[in-house]
Coordinates of C-alpha atoms in Angstrom, one line a residue:
X1 CA 33.8 -9.2 -23.3
X2 CA 34.2 -10.1 -19.7
X3 CA 36.6 -8.4 -17.5
X4 CA 39.0 -10.7 -15.9
X5 CA 40.1 -11.3 -12.2
X6 CA 43.3 -9.6 -13.3
X7 CA 41.8 -6.2 -14.2
X8 CA 39.8 -6.5 -10.7
X9 CA 43.4 -7.2 -8.9
X10 CA 45.2 -4.6 -10.9
X11 CA 42.8 -1.6 -10.4
X12 CA 42.0 -2.3 -6.7
X13 CA 45.8 -2.8 -5.9
X14 CA 46.8 0.6 -7.8
X15 CA 44.0 2.3 -5.9
X16 CA 45.2 1.0 -2.5
X17 CA 48.7 2.1 -3.3
X18 CA 47.5 5.6 -4.0
X19 CA 45.3 5.7 -0.7
X20 CA 48.4 4.6 1.2
X21 CA 50.3 7.4 0.1
X22 CA 47.8 10.1 0.0
X23 CA 46.1 9.9 3.1
X24 CA 48.6 9.6 5.8
X25 CA 50.9 12.0 4.5
X26 CA 48.9 14.9 3.7
X27 CA 50.0 18.3 5.1
X28 CA 53.6 17.4 5.1
X29 CA 55.0 17.5 1.9
X30 CA 58.5 16.8 2.8
X31 CA 57.8 13.7 5.0
X32 CA 55.6 12.4 2.3
X33 CA 58.4 12.7 -0.2
X34 CA 61.0 11.0 2.2
X35 CA 58.1 8.3 2.9
X36 CA 57.5 7.7 -0.7
X37 CA 61.4 7.6 -1.8
X38 CA 61.8 5.0 1.3
X39 CA 58.9 2.8 0.2
X40 CA 60.0 3.2 -3.5
X41 CA 63.3 2.1 -2.8
X42 CA 62.1 -0.9 -0.8
X43 CA 59.6 -1.9 -3.6
X44 CA 62.7 -1.4 -6.2
X45 CA 64.6 -4.0 -4.0
X46 CA 61.5 -6.2 -3.9
X47 CA 61.4 -6.3 -7.8
X48 CA 65.0 -6.8 -8.0
X49 CA 64.8 -9.8 -5.7
X50 CA 61.7 -11.2 -7.3
X51 CA 63.6 -10.9 -10.9
X52 CA 66.6 -12.7 -9.6
X53 CA 64.2 -15.4 -8.0
X54 CA 62.3 -15.8 -11.4
X55 CA 65.5 -16.4 -13.1
X56 CA 66.0 -19.5 -11.1
X57 CA 62.9 -21.3 -12.4
X58 CA 64.5 -24.7 -12.7
X59 CA 63.2 -26.7 -9.9
X60 CA 60.5 -24.5 -9.0
X61 CA 56.9 -25.9 -8.7
X62 CA 54.2 -24.2 -10.9
X63 CA 52.2 -23.1 -7.9
X64 CA 55.4 -21.1 -6.5
X65 CA 56.0 -19.7 -9.9
X66 CA 52.0 -18.5 -9.7
X67 CA 52.6 -16.8 -6.4
X68 CA 55.8 -15.3 -7.5
X69 CA 54.2 -13.7 -10.8
X70 CA 51.3 -12.6 -8.5
X71 CA 53.7 -10.8 -6.0
X72 CA 55.5 -9.4 -8.8
X73 CA 52.4 -7.9 -10.1
X74 CA 51.3 -6.6 -6.7
X75 CA 54.8 -4.8 -6.4
X76 CA 54.5 -3.1 -9.6
X77 CA 50.9 -2.1 -8.9
X78 CA 51.6 -0.8 -5.6
X79 CA 54.6 1.2 -7.0
X80 CA 52.2 2.7 -9.8
X81 CA 49.7 3.6 -6.9
X82 CA 52.5 5.4 -4.7
X83 CA 53.5 7.3 -7.7
X84 CA 49.5 8.4 -8.3
X85 CA 49.2 9.2 -4.7
X86 CA 52.5 11.2 -4.8
X87 CA 51.3 13.1 -7.7
X88 CA 48.1 14.0 -6.0
X89 CA 49.7 15.2 -2.9
X90 CA 51.7 17.6 -5.1
X91 CA 48.6 18.7 -6.8
X92 CA 46.9 19.3 -3.5
X93 CA 49.9 21.4 -2.1
X94 CA 49.7 23.7 -5.3
X95 CA 46.0 24.1 -5.1
X96 CA 46.3 25.4 -1.5
X97 CA 46.8 29.2 -1.0
X98 CA 50.5 30.1 -0.8
X99 CA 50.7 33.6 0.6
X100 CA 53.0 36.0 -1.6
X101 CA 53.1 38.3 1.5
X102 CA 53.6 37.7 5.3
X103 CA 50.1 36.3 6.1
X104 CA 49.9 38.7 9.1
X105 CA 50.2 41.7 7.0
X106 CA 47.5 40.6 4.4
X107 CA 44.2 42.5 4.8
X108 CA 42.6 42.5 1.4
X109 CA 42.2 39.9 -1.3
X110 CA 40.6 39.6 -4.7
X111 CA 38.9 36.1 -5.0
X112 CA 36.3 34.1 -7.2
X113 CA 33.9 32.0 -5.3
X114 CA 34.7 28.1 -6.1
X115 CA 31.6 27.1 -4.1
X116 CA 28.1 28.4 -3.1
X117 CA 27.7 30.1 0.4
X118 CA 26.4 28.1 3.0
X119 CA 24.8 29.2 6.2
X120 CA 26.7 27.6 9.6
X121 CA 24.9 26.8 12.8
X122 CA 26.6 29.5 14.3
X123 CA 24.9 32.0 12.0
X124 CA 27.6 32.9 10.0
X125 CA 28.3 32.2 5.9
X126 CA 31.2 30.2 4.7
X127 CA 32.4 29.2 1.4
X128 CA 35.5 28.3 -0.6
X129 CA 37.3 30.7 -3.0
X130 CA 40.4 30.9 -5.1
X131 CA 42.6 33.7 -4.6
X132 CA 43.5 36.3 -7.2
X133 CA 45.7 38.7 -5.7
X134 CA 46.6 40.2 -2.2
X135 CA 47.0 43.3 -0.7
X136 CA 48.8 44.3 2.6
X137 CA 48.6 47.3 5.0
X138 CA 50.8 49.2 3.1
X139 CA 48.8 49.0 -0.1
X140 CA 51.3 46.6 -1.9
X141 CA 49.1 44.4 -4.3
X142 CA 50.7 41.0 -5.5
X143 CA 48.9 38.4 -7.4
X144 CA 48.7 34.9 -5.8
X145 CA 47.2 31.3 -6.4
X146 CA 45.5 28.8 -4.5
X147 CA 42.3 28.3 -2.6
X148 CA 41.0 29.4 1.0
X149 CA 38.1 28.9 3.2
X150 CA 36.2 31.9 3.9
X151 CA 34.1 32.9 7.0
X152 CA 32.0 36.0 6.6
X153 CA 31.0 38.3 9.6
X154 CA 27.4 37.8 10.7
X155 CA 26.3 41.3 9.5
X156 CA 27.1 40.1 5.6
X157 CA 24.2 37.4 5.7
X158 CA 22.6 39.2 2.7
X159 CA 25.4 38.0 0.5
X160 CA 24.0 34.6 0.3
X161 CA 21.0 36.2 -1.9
X162 CA 23.6 37.9 -4.4
X163 CA 26.8 35.8 -4.6
X164 CA 27.5 32.3 -5.4
X165 CA 29.9 30.0 -7.3
X166 CA 31.6 32.1 -10.0
X167 CA 31.0 35.4 -8.1
X168 CA 34.1 38.1 -7.9
X169 CA 34.8 39.4 -4.3
X170 CA 37.1 42.1 -3.1
X171 CA 37.0 41.6 0.6
X172 CA 38.8 42.9 3.6
X173 CA 39.8 41.0 6.9
X174 CA 42.6 38.9 8.3
X175 CA 43.9 35.3 7.9
X176 CA 43.3 32.7 11.0
X177 CA 46.8 32.0 12.8
X178 CA 45.4 28.5 13.4
X179 CA 47.0 25.9 11.3
X180 CA 44.6 23.9 9.1
X181 CA 44.5 21.8 6.0
X182 CA 43.3 25.0 3.9
X183 CA 43.9 28.6 5.2
X184 CA 41.3 30.3 6.8
X185 CA 40.1 34.2 5.9
X186 CA 37.8 35.8 8.2
X187 CA 35.8 38.4 6.1
X188 CA 34.6 41.6 7.8
X189 CA 33.9 43.7 4.9
X190 CA 32.8 43.2 1.4
X191 CA 34.3 46.3 -0.7
X192 CA 33.4 45.2 -4.0
X193 CA 31.3 42.2 -5.5
X194 CA 30.3 41.0 -8.9
X195 CA 27.7 38.4 -9.4
X196 CA 28.1 35.2 -11.4
X197 CA 28.6 35.5 -15.0
X198 CA 27.8 33.1 -18.1
X199 CA 26.9 29.6 -17.4
X200 CA 27.4 30.2 -13.8
X201 CA 24.8 33.1 -13.5
X202 CA 22.4 30.5 -15.3
X203 CA 23.2 28.1 -12.7
X204 CA 22.8 30.4 -9.8
X205 CA 19.5 31.6 -11.1
X206 CA 18.0 27.9 -11.5
X207 CA 19.2 27.3 -7.9
X208 CA 17.4 30.5 -6.9
X209 CA 14.2 29.5 -8.6
X210 CA 13.9 26.1 -7.1
X211 CA 14.4 27.5 -3.6
X212 CA 11.8 30.1 -4.2
X213 CA 9.2 27.6 -5.2
X214 CA 10.0 25.2 -2.4
X215 CA 10.4 27.8 0.4
X216 CA 6.8 28.5 1.0
X217 CA 6.1 25.0 1.7
X218 CA 6.5 23.2 5.2
X219 CA 8.6 20.6 3.9
X220 CA 10.3 23.0 1.4
X221 CA 13.6 23.0 3.6
X222 CA 13.9 19.4 3.7
X223 CA 13.5 19.1 0.0
X224 CA 16.1 21.8 -0.7
X225 CA 18.6 19.7 1.3
X226 CA 17.7 16.5 -0.8
X227 CA 17.9 18.2 -4.1
X228 CA 20.4 20.8 -3.6
X229 CA 22.2 20.0 -0.5
X230 CA 21.1 23.3 1.0
X231 CA 20.8 22.8 4.7
X232 CA 20.7 26.5 5.5
X233 CA 17.1 26.7 6.3
X234 CA 16.6 23.2 8.2
X235 CA 15.7 23.8 11.8
X236 CA 18.5 22.5 14.3
X237 CA 16.1 20.3 16.0
X238 CA 15.7 18.4 12.8
X239 CA 19.3 18.3 11.9
X240 CA 20.1 17.3 15.6
X241 CA 17.6 14.4 15.5
X242 CA 19.3 13.3 12.4
X243 CA 22.6 13.2 13.9
X244 CA 21.7 11.3 17.3
X245 CA 20.0 8.7 14.8
X246 CA 23.4 8.2 13.0
X247 CA 21.8 9.0 9.6
X248 CA 23.2 12.3 8.6
X249 CA 24.7 10.8 5.6
X250 CA 21.0 10.6 4.4
X251 CA 21.0 14.3 3.9
X252 CA 24.2 14.3 2.2
X253 CA 24.1 14.4 -1.8
X254 CA 25.7 11.1 -2.7
X255 CA 25.1 8.2 -5.3
X256 CA 21.3 7.3 -3.6
X257 CA 20.2 11.0 -4.8
X258 CA 22.0 10.6 -8.4
X259 CA 20.8 7.2 -8.4
X260 CA 17.0 8.2 -7.8
X261 CA 17.4 10.6 -10.7
X262 CA 19.0 8.1 -13.0
X263 CA 16.1 5.7 -12.0
X264 CA 13.3 8.2 -12.9
X265 CA 15.2 9.3 -16.3
X266 CA 15.4 5.5 -17.2
X267 CA 11.7 4.9 -16.4
X268 CA 10.6 7.6 -18.8
X269 CA 13.1 7.3 -21.6
X270 CA 13.9 3.6 -21.9
X271 CA 10.8 2.7 -23.8
X272 CA 10.9 5.6 -26.0
X273 CA 14.5 5.7 -27.0
X274 CA 16.0 2.2 -26.2
X275 CA 18.5 1.3 -23.5
X276 CA 21.6 2.7 -25.1
X277 CA 20.3 6.2 -26.2
X278 CA 18.3 6.8 -23.0
X279 CA 21.6 5.9 -20.9
X280 CA 23.6 8.3 -22.9
X281 CA 20.9 11.1 -22.4
X282 CA 20.4 10.3 -18.9
X283 CA 24.3 11.0 -18.3
X284 CA 23.7 14.4 -20.0
X285 CA 21.0 15.2 -17.6
X286 CA 23.0 13.9 -14.5
X287 CA 26.1 16.3 -15.6
X288 CA 23.7 19.2 -15.6
X289 CA 22.3 18.3 -12.2
X290 CA 25.4 17.9 -10.8
X291 CA 26.6 21.0 -12.0
X292 CA 23.5 22.7 -10.5
X293 CA 23.9 21.0 -7.1
X294 CA 27.6 21.6 -7.0
X295 CA 30.5 19.4 -7.6
X296 CA 30.7 18.0 -4.0
X297 CA 32.9 15.1 -3.5
X298 CA 30.4 12.4 -3.1
X299 CA 28.0 13.6 -5.9
X300 CA 31.0 13.8 -8.3
X301 CA 32.2 10.4 -7.4
X302 CA 28.9 8.9 -8.2
X303 CA 28.8 10.9 -11.5
X304 CA 32.5 9.3 -12.5
X305 CA 31.1 5.9 -11.4
X306 CA 28.1 6.4 -13.7
X307 CA 30.4 7.3 -16.6
X308 CA 32.6 4.5 -16.1
X309 CA 29.6 1.8 -15.8
X310 CA 27.9 3.4 -19.1
X311 CA 31.3 3.2 -20.7
X312 CA 31.6 -0.6 -19.7
X313 CA 28.0 -1.1 -20.9
X314 CA 28.7 0.5 -24.2
X315 CA 31.8 -1.2 -24.7
X316 CA 30.4 -4.7 -23.7
X317 CA 32.3 -5.0 -20.7
X318 CA 31.0 -7.0 -17.7
X319 CA 32.8 -6.3 -14.6
X320 CA 31.8 -6.0 -11.0
X321 CA 31.5 -2.6 -8.8
X322 CA 34.7 -3.0 -7.0
X323 CA 37.0 -2.3 -9.8
X324 CA 34.5 0.5 -10.9
X325 CA 35.0 2.1 -7.3
X326 CA 38.8 1.9 -7.5
X327 CA 39.0 3.4 -11.0
X328 CA 36.8 6.3 -9.9
X329 CA 39.0 6.8 -6.8
X330 CA 42.1 7.1 -9.2
X331 CA 40.3 9.5 -11.5
X332 CA 38.7 11.8 -8.8
X333 CA 41.9 11.8 -6.8
X334 CA 43.9 13.2 -9.8
X335 CA 41.1 15.6 -10.9
X336 CA 40.2 17.0 -7.6
X337 CA 42.9 16.0 -5.0
X338 CA 41.8 18.9 -2.8
X339 CA 38.2 17.9 -2.6
X340 CA 39.6 14.1 -1.9
X341 CA 41.3 15.3 1.0
X342 CA 38.0 16.2 2.7
X343 CA 36.4 14.2 5.1
X344 CA 33.2 13.9 3.1
X345 CA 35.3 12.3 0.4
X346 CA 36.8 9.9 2.9
X347 CA 33.5 8.9 4.3
X348 CA 32.1 8.7 1.2
X349 CA 34.7 6.0 -0.5
X350 CA 34.6 4.2 2.8
X351 CA 30.7 3.8 2.8
X352 CA 30.5 2.9 -0.8
X353 CA 33.4 0.2 -0.2
X354 CA 31.3 -1.3 2.6
X355 CA 28.0 -1.2 0.4
X356 CA 29.9 -3.1 -2.6
X357 CA 32.0 -5.3 -0.5
X358 CA 30.3 -6.1 2.8
X359 CA 26.5 -5.4 2.0
X360 CA 25.8 -8.4 -0.3
X361 CA 27.2 -10.8 2.6
X362 CA 25.1 -9.0 5.4
X363 CA 21.9 -9.1 3.1
X364 CA 22.6 -12.7 2.4
X365 CA 22.6 -13.7 6.0
X366 CA 19.5 -11.7 6.7
X367 CA 17.7 -13.4 4.2
X368 CA 15.0 -15.4 5.6
X369 CA 15.0 -13.4 9.0
X370 CA 13.6 -10.4 7.7
X371 CA 11.3 -9.5 4.5
X372 CA 13.9 -9.2 1.4
X373 CA 13.5 -5.4 0.9
X374 CA 14.1 -4.6 4.6
X375 CA 17.2 -7.1 4.4
X376 CA 18.7 -5.6 1.6
X377 CA 18.4 -2.0 3.3
X378 CA 19.7 -3.3 6.5
X379 CA 22.4 -4.9 4.8
X380 CA 23.4 -1.8 3.1
X381 CA 23.2 0.5 6.0
X382 CA 25.2 -2.4 8.2
X383 CA 27.8 -2.5 5.6
X384 CA 28.1 1.5 5.1
X385 CA 28.3 1.7 9.0
X386 CA 30.9 -1.0 9.5
X387 CA 33.2 0.5 6.9
X388 CA 32.9 4.0 8.3
X389 CA 32.7 3.5 12.1
X390 CA 36.5 3.8 12.6
X391 CA 36.8 7.0 10.9
X392 CA 33.8 8.4 12.6
X393 CA 34.9 7.4 15.9
X394 CA 38.5 8.9 15.1
X395 CA 37.0 12.4 13.9
X396 CA 34.1 12.7 16.2
X397 CA 34.8 10.7 19.0
X398 CA 31.3 9.2 19.1
X399 CA 29.3 6.6 16.9
X400 CA 25.8 6.0 17.2
X401 CA 24.7 2.3 16.4
X402 CA 21.1 3.0 16.1
X403 CA 22.0 4.4 12.7
X404 CA 22.3 0.9 11.3
X405 CA 18.4 0.6 11.9
X406 CA 17.3 4.0 11.3
X407 CA 19.3 4.9 8.4
X408 CA 17.6 2.0 6.5
X409 CA 14.3 3.1 6.9
X410 CA 15.1 7.0 6.5
X411 CA 16.9 6.4 3.5
X412 CA 13.7 4.8 2.1
X413 CA 11.6 7.7 3.2
X414 CA 13.9 9.9 2.0
X415 CA 14.1 8.5 -1.6
X416 CA 10.2 8.6 -1.7
X417 CA 10.5 12.1 -0.5
X418 CA 13.1 13.2 -3.1
X419 CA 10.8 11.5 -5.8
X420 CA 7.9 13.5 -4.8
X421 CA 9.8 16.7 -4.7
X422 CA 11.0 16.5 -8.1
X423 CA 7.2 15.4 -9.4
X424 CA 6.1 18.8 -7.3
X425 CA 8.8 20.9 -9.3
X426 CA 7.8 19.4 -12.7
X427 CA 3.9 19.9 -11.9
X428 CA 4.6 23.4 -10.6
X429 CA 5.5 24.4 -14.1
X430 CA 3.3 21.9 -16.3
X431 CA 0.3 21.1 -14.1
X432 CA 0.0 23.5 -11.2
X433 CA -3.6 22.2 -10.3
X434 CA -2.2 19.1 -9.1
X435 CA 0.5 20.8 -6.8
X436 CA -1.7 21.2 -3.6
X437 CA -2.2 17.2 -3.9
X438 CA 1.6 16.5 -4.2
X439 CA 2.2 19.0 -1.5
X440 CA -0.2 17.2 0.8
X441 CA 1.4 13.8 0.1
X442 CA 4.6 15.2 0.7
X443 CA 3.6 16.9 4.0
X444 CA 2.4 13.3 5.3
X445 CA 5.8 11.7 4.3
X446 CA 7.5 14.7 6.1
X447 CA 5.6 14.4 9.3
X448 CA 6.3 10.6 9.1
X449 CA 9.8 10.8 8.7
X450 CA 10.0 13.6 11.6
X451 CA 8.1 11.1 13.8
X452 CA 10.7 8.3 13.0
X453 CA 13.4 10.5 13.7
X454 CA 11.9 11.5 17.1
X455 CA 11.4 8.0 18.2
X456 CA 14.9 6.7 17.0
X457 CA 16.6 9.8 18.6
X458 CA 14.8 9.2 21.7
X459 CA 16.1 5.7 21.8
X460 CA 19.8 6.6 20.6
X461 CA 22.9 6.3 22.9
X462 CA 26.2 7.2 21.8
X463 CA 29.5 5.1 22.2
X464 CA 32.0 7.6 23.4
X465 CA 35.6 7.9 23.9
X466 CA 36.3 4.5 21.8
X467 CA 39.7 4.5 20.3
X468 CA 39.6 4.2 16.7
X469 CA 41.7 1.0 16.7
X470 CA 39.1 -0.7 18.9
X471 CA 36.3 0.2 16.7
X472 CA 38.4 -0.9 13.5
X473 CA 38.9 -4.4 15.4
X474 CA 35.2 -4.4 15.9
X475 CA 34.2 -3.6 12.2
X476 CA 36.7 -6.6 11.1
X477 CA 35.2 -9.0 13.7
X478 CA 31.8 -7.8 12.5
X479 CA 32.7 -8.6 8.9
X480 CA 34.1 -11.8 9.7
X481 CA 31.1 -13.2 11.7
X482 CA 28.9 -12.2 8.8
X483 CA 31.3 -14.0 6.3
X484 CA 31.2 -17.4 8.8
X485 CA 27.3 -17.1 8.9
X486 CA 27.1 -17.0 5.0
X487 CA 29.4 -19.7 4.7
X488 CA 27.4 -21.9 7.0
X489 CA 24.1 -20.7 5.1
X490 CA 25.5 -21.6 1.9
X491 CA 26.8 -24.9 2.9
X492 CA 23.3 -25.8 4.6
X493 CA 21.4 -24.8 1.2
X494 CA 23.9 -26.9 -0.8
X495 CA 23.3 -30.1 1.3
X496 CA 19.6 -29.4 1.5
X497 CA 19.6 -29.3 -2.4
X498 CA 21.8 -32.6 -2.6
X499 CA 19.6 -34.3 -0.2

């Protein structure tokens, strides 16, 4: 069974409608409601107008009727997307902490950690937690709900070794007076702590075991960042070189990392179990991996996409990646609106859209100019850069064009390094005598990557103070130029074959 263009059109239009409501009106629920009501009113008027026009089918050409039907579907699908976006906005607002007491009087909160603690460049710990109750300066305690961002005093660094996702804390501190998308609570003292329980405790111990195995290796901090997203032990120079090389996305857990694990599993299981059974077992392993690494937005998006593609494969549905991306966006938006509001989620979906839509065009134009593997890698890097550049410019105020080339090479090196790190962990448990050999290979790869980072960061330059609108126009122009060259190349190949 082949998915028609109708499903492509339906899913992408609905996802676009949801994004147009969710992202522009975040943080202002009343404005969002007024905006959606206005847009919905306009759409209802458009539906009535289209219905009236369709009632006058006599004398209309078949082409006009087709356009009218397509417009009708677009209006309905955008309306559905707007409704989903509004529902996600309301769910995000309910997920955010709502103070039951005056915020300035709250001194103590009882909470459950929703994420693992991470070490910031400032030397402080940070995390996200769900609030259970609040207590003011008079000792009045009231139950509450919603999530807050936590920043711990520098004297509490030892918490990283005893607390993680699922831990229960009773802390003392104060809320930040600054307005942000999520309230910030500065923790000065931890009065009571209870470690993770049940499956969260098992997860915490597995993560601690992996970190313990890797911590004695020169390249261990880099392996921890690629496997678990733990950048705490990466030295500042290494992280800064990645940033100046425009390749920080390589360190962020995403579809690349999930794809490497899925590829290893397919290589090991496909001949023994067959394609279908190995795919199902791989999904089970990937769910465990994402749970251990943490349900970060980009990693969760990759897992949802794998589930959708597996469903299509088992059902015999042949479809492109674009509707899969759109459907994954809608599912994740409803499951985790708070996570989807983060910058990492927006960059993740923009980069993926660039990879799916633009990268094949870029790679096709580069074919014959550079070797095919490098052309594919450059095309993927250029597609992701083109799609994310406007948002990066708007948020950070600077973009590094060298990331187009450096990201392509660093992604290949990081993929090889991640595979080697997994092999090292397996050998550490099963064949420890081979660990020194694998460690030496990983050390060479690490030094090679560091040398390339030095070179790319030395030649790097940042485009600063560019308005995001200009960057957006530049991205559109780049895409159109490559589309034109692809068209010229296809035409030349067609004429050559004909001659």
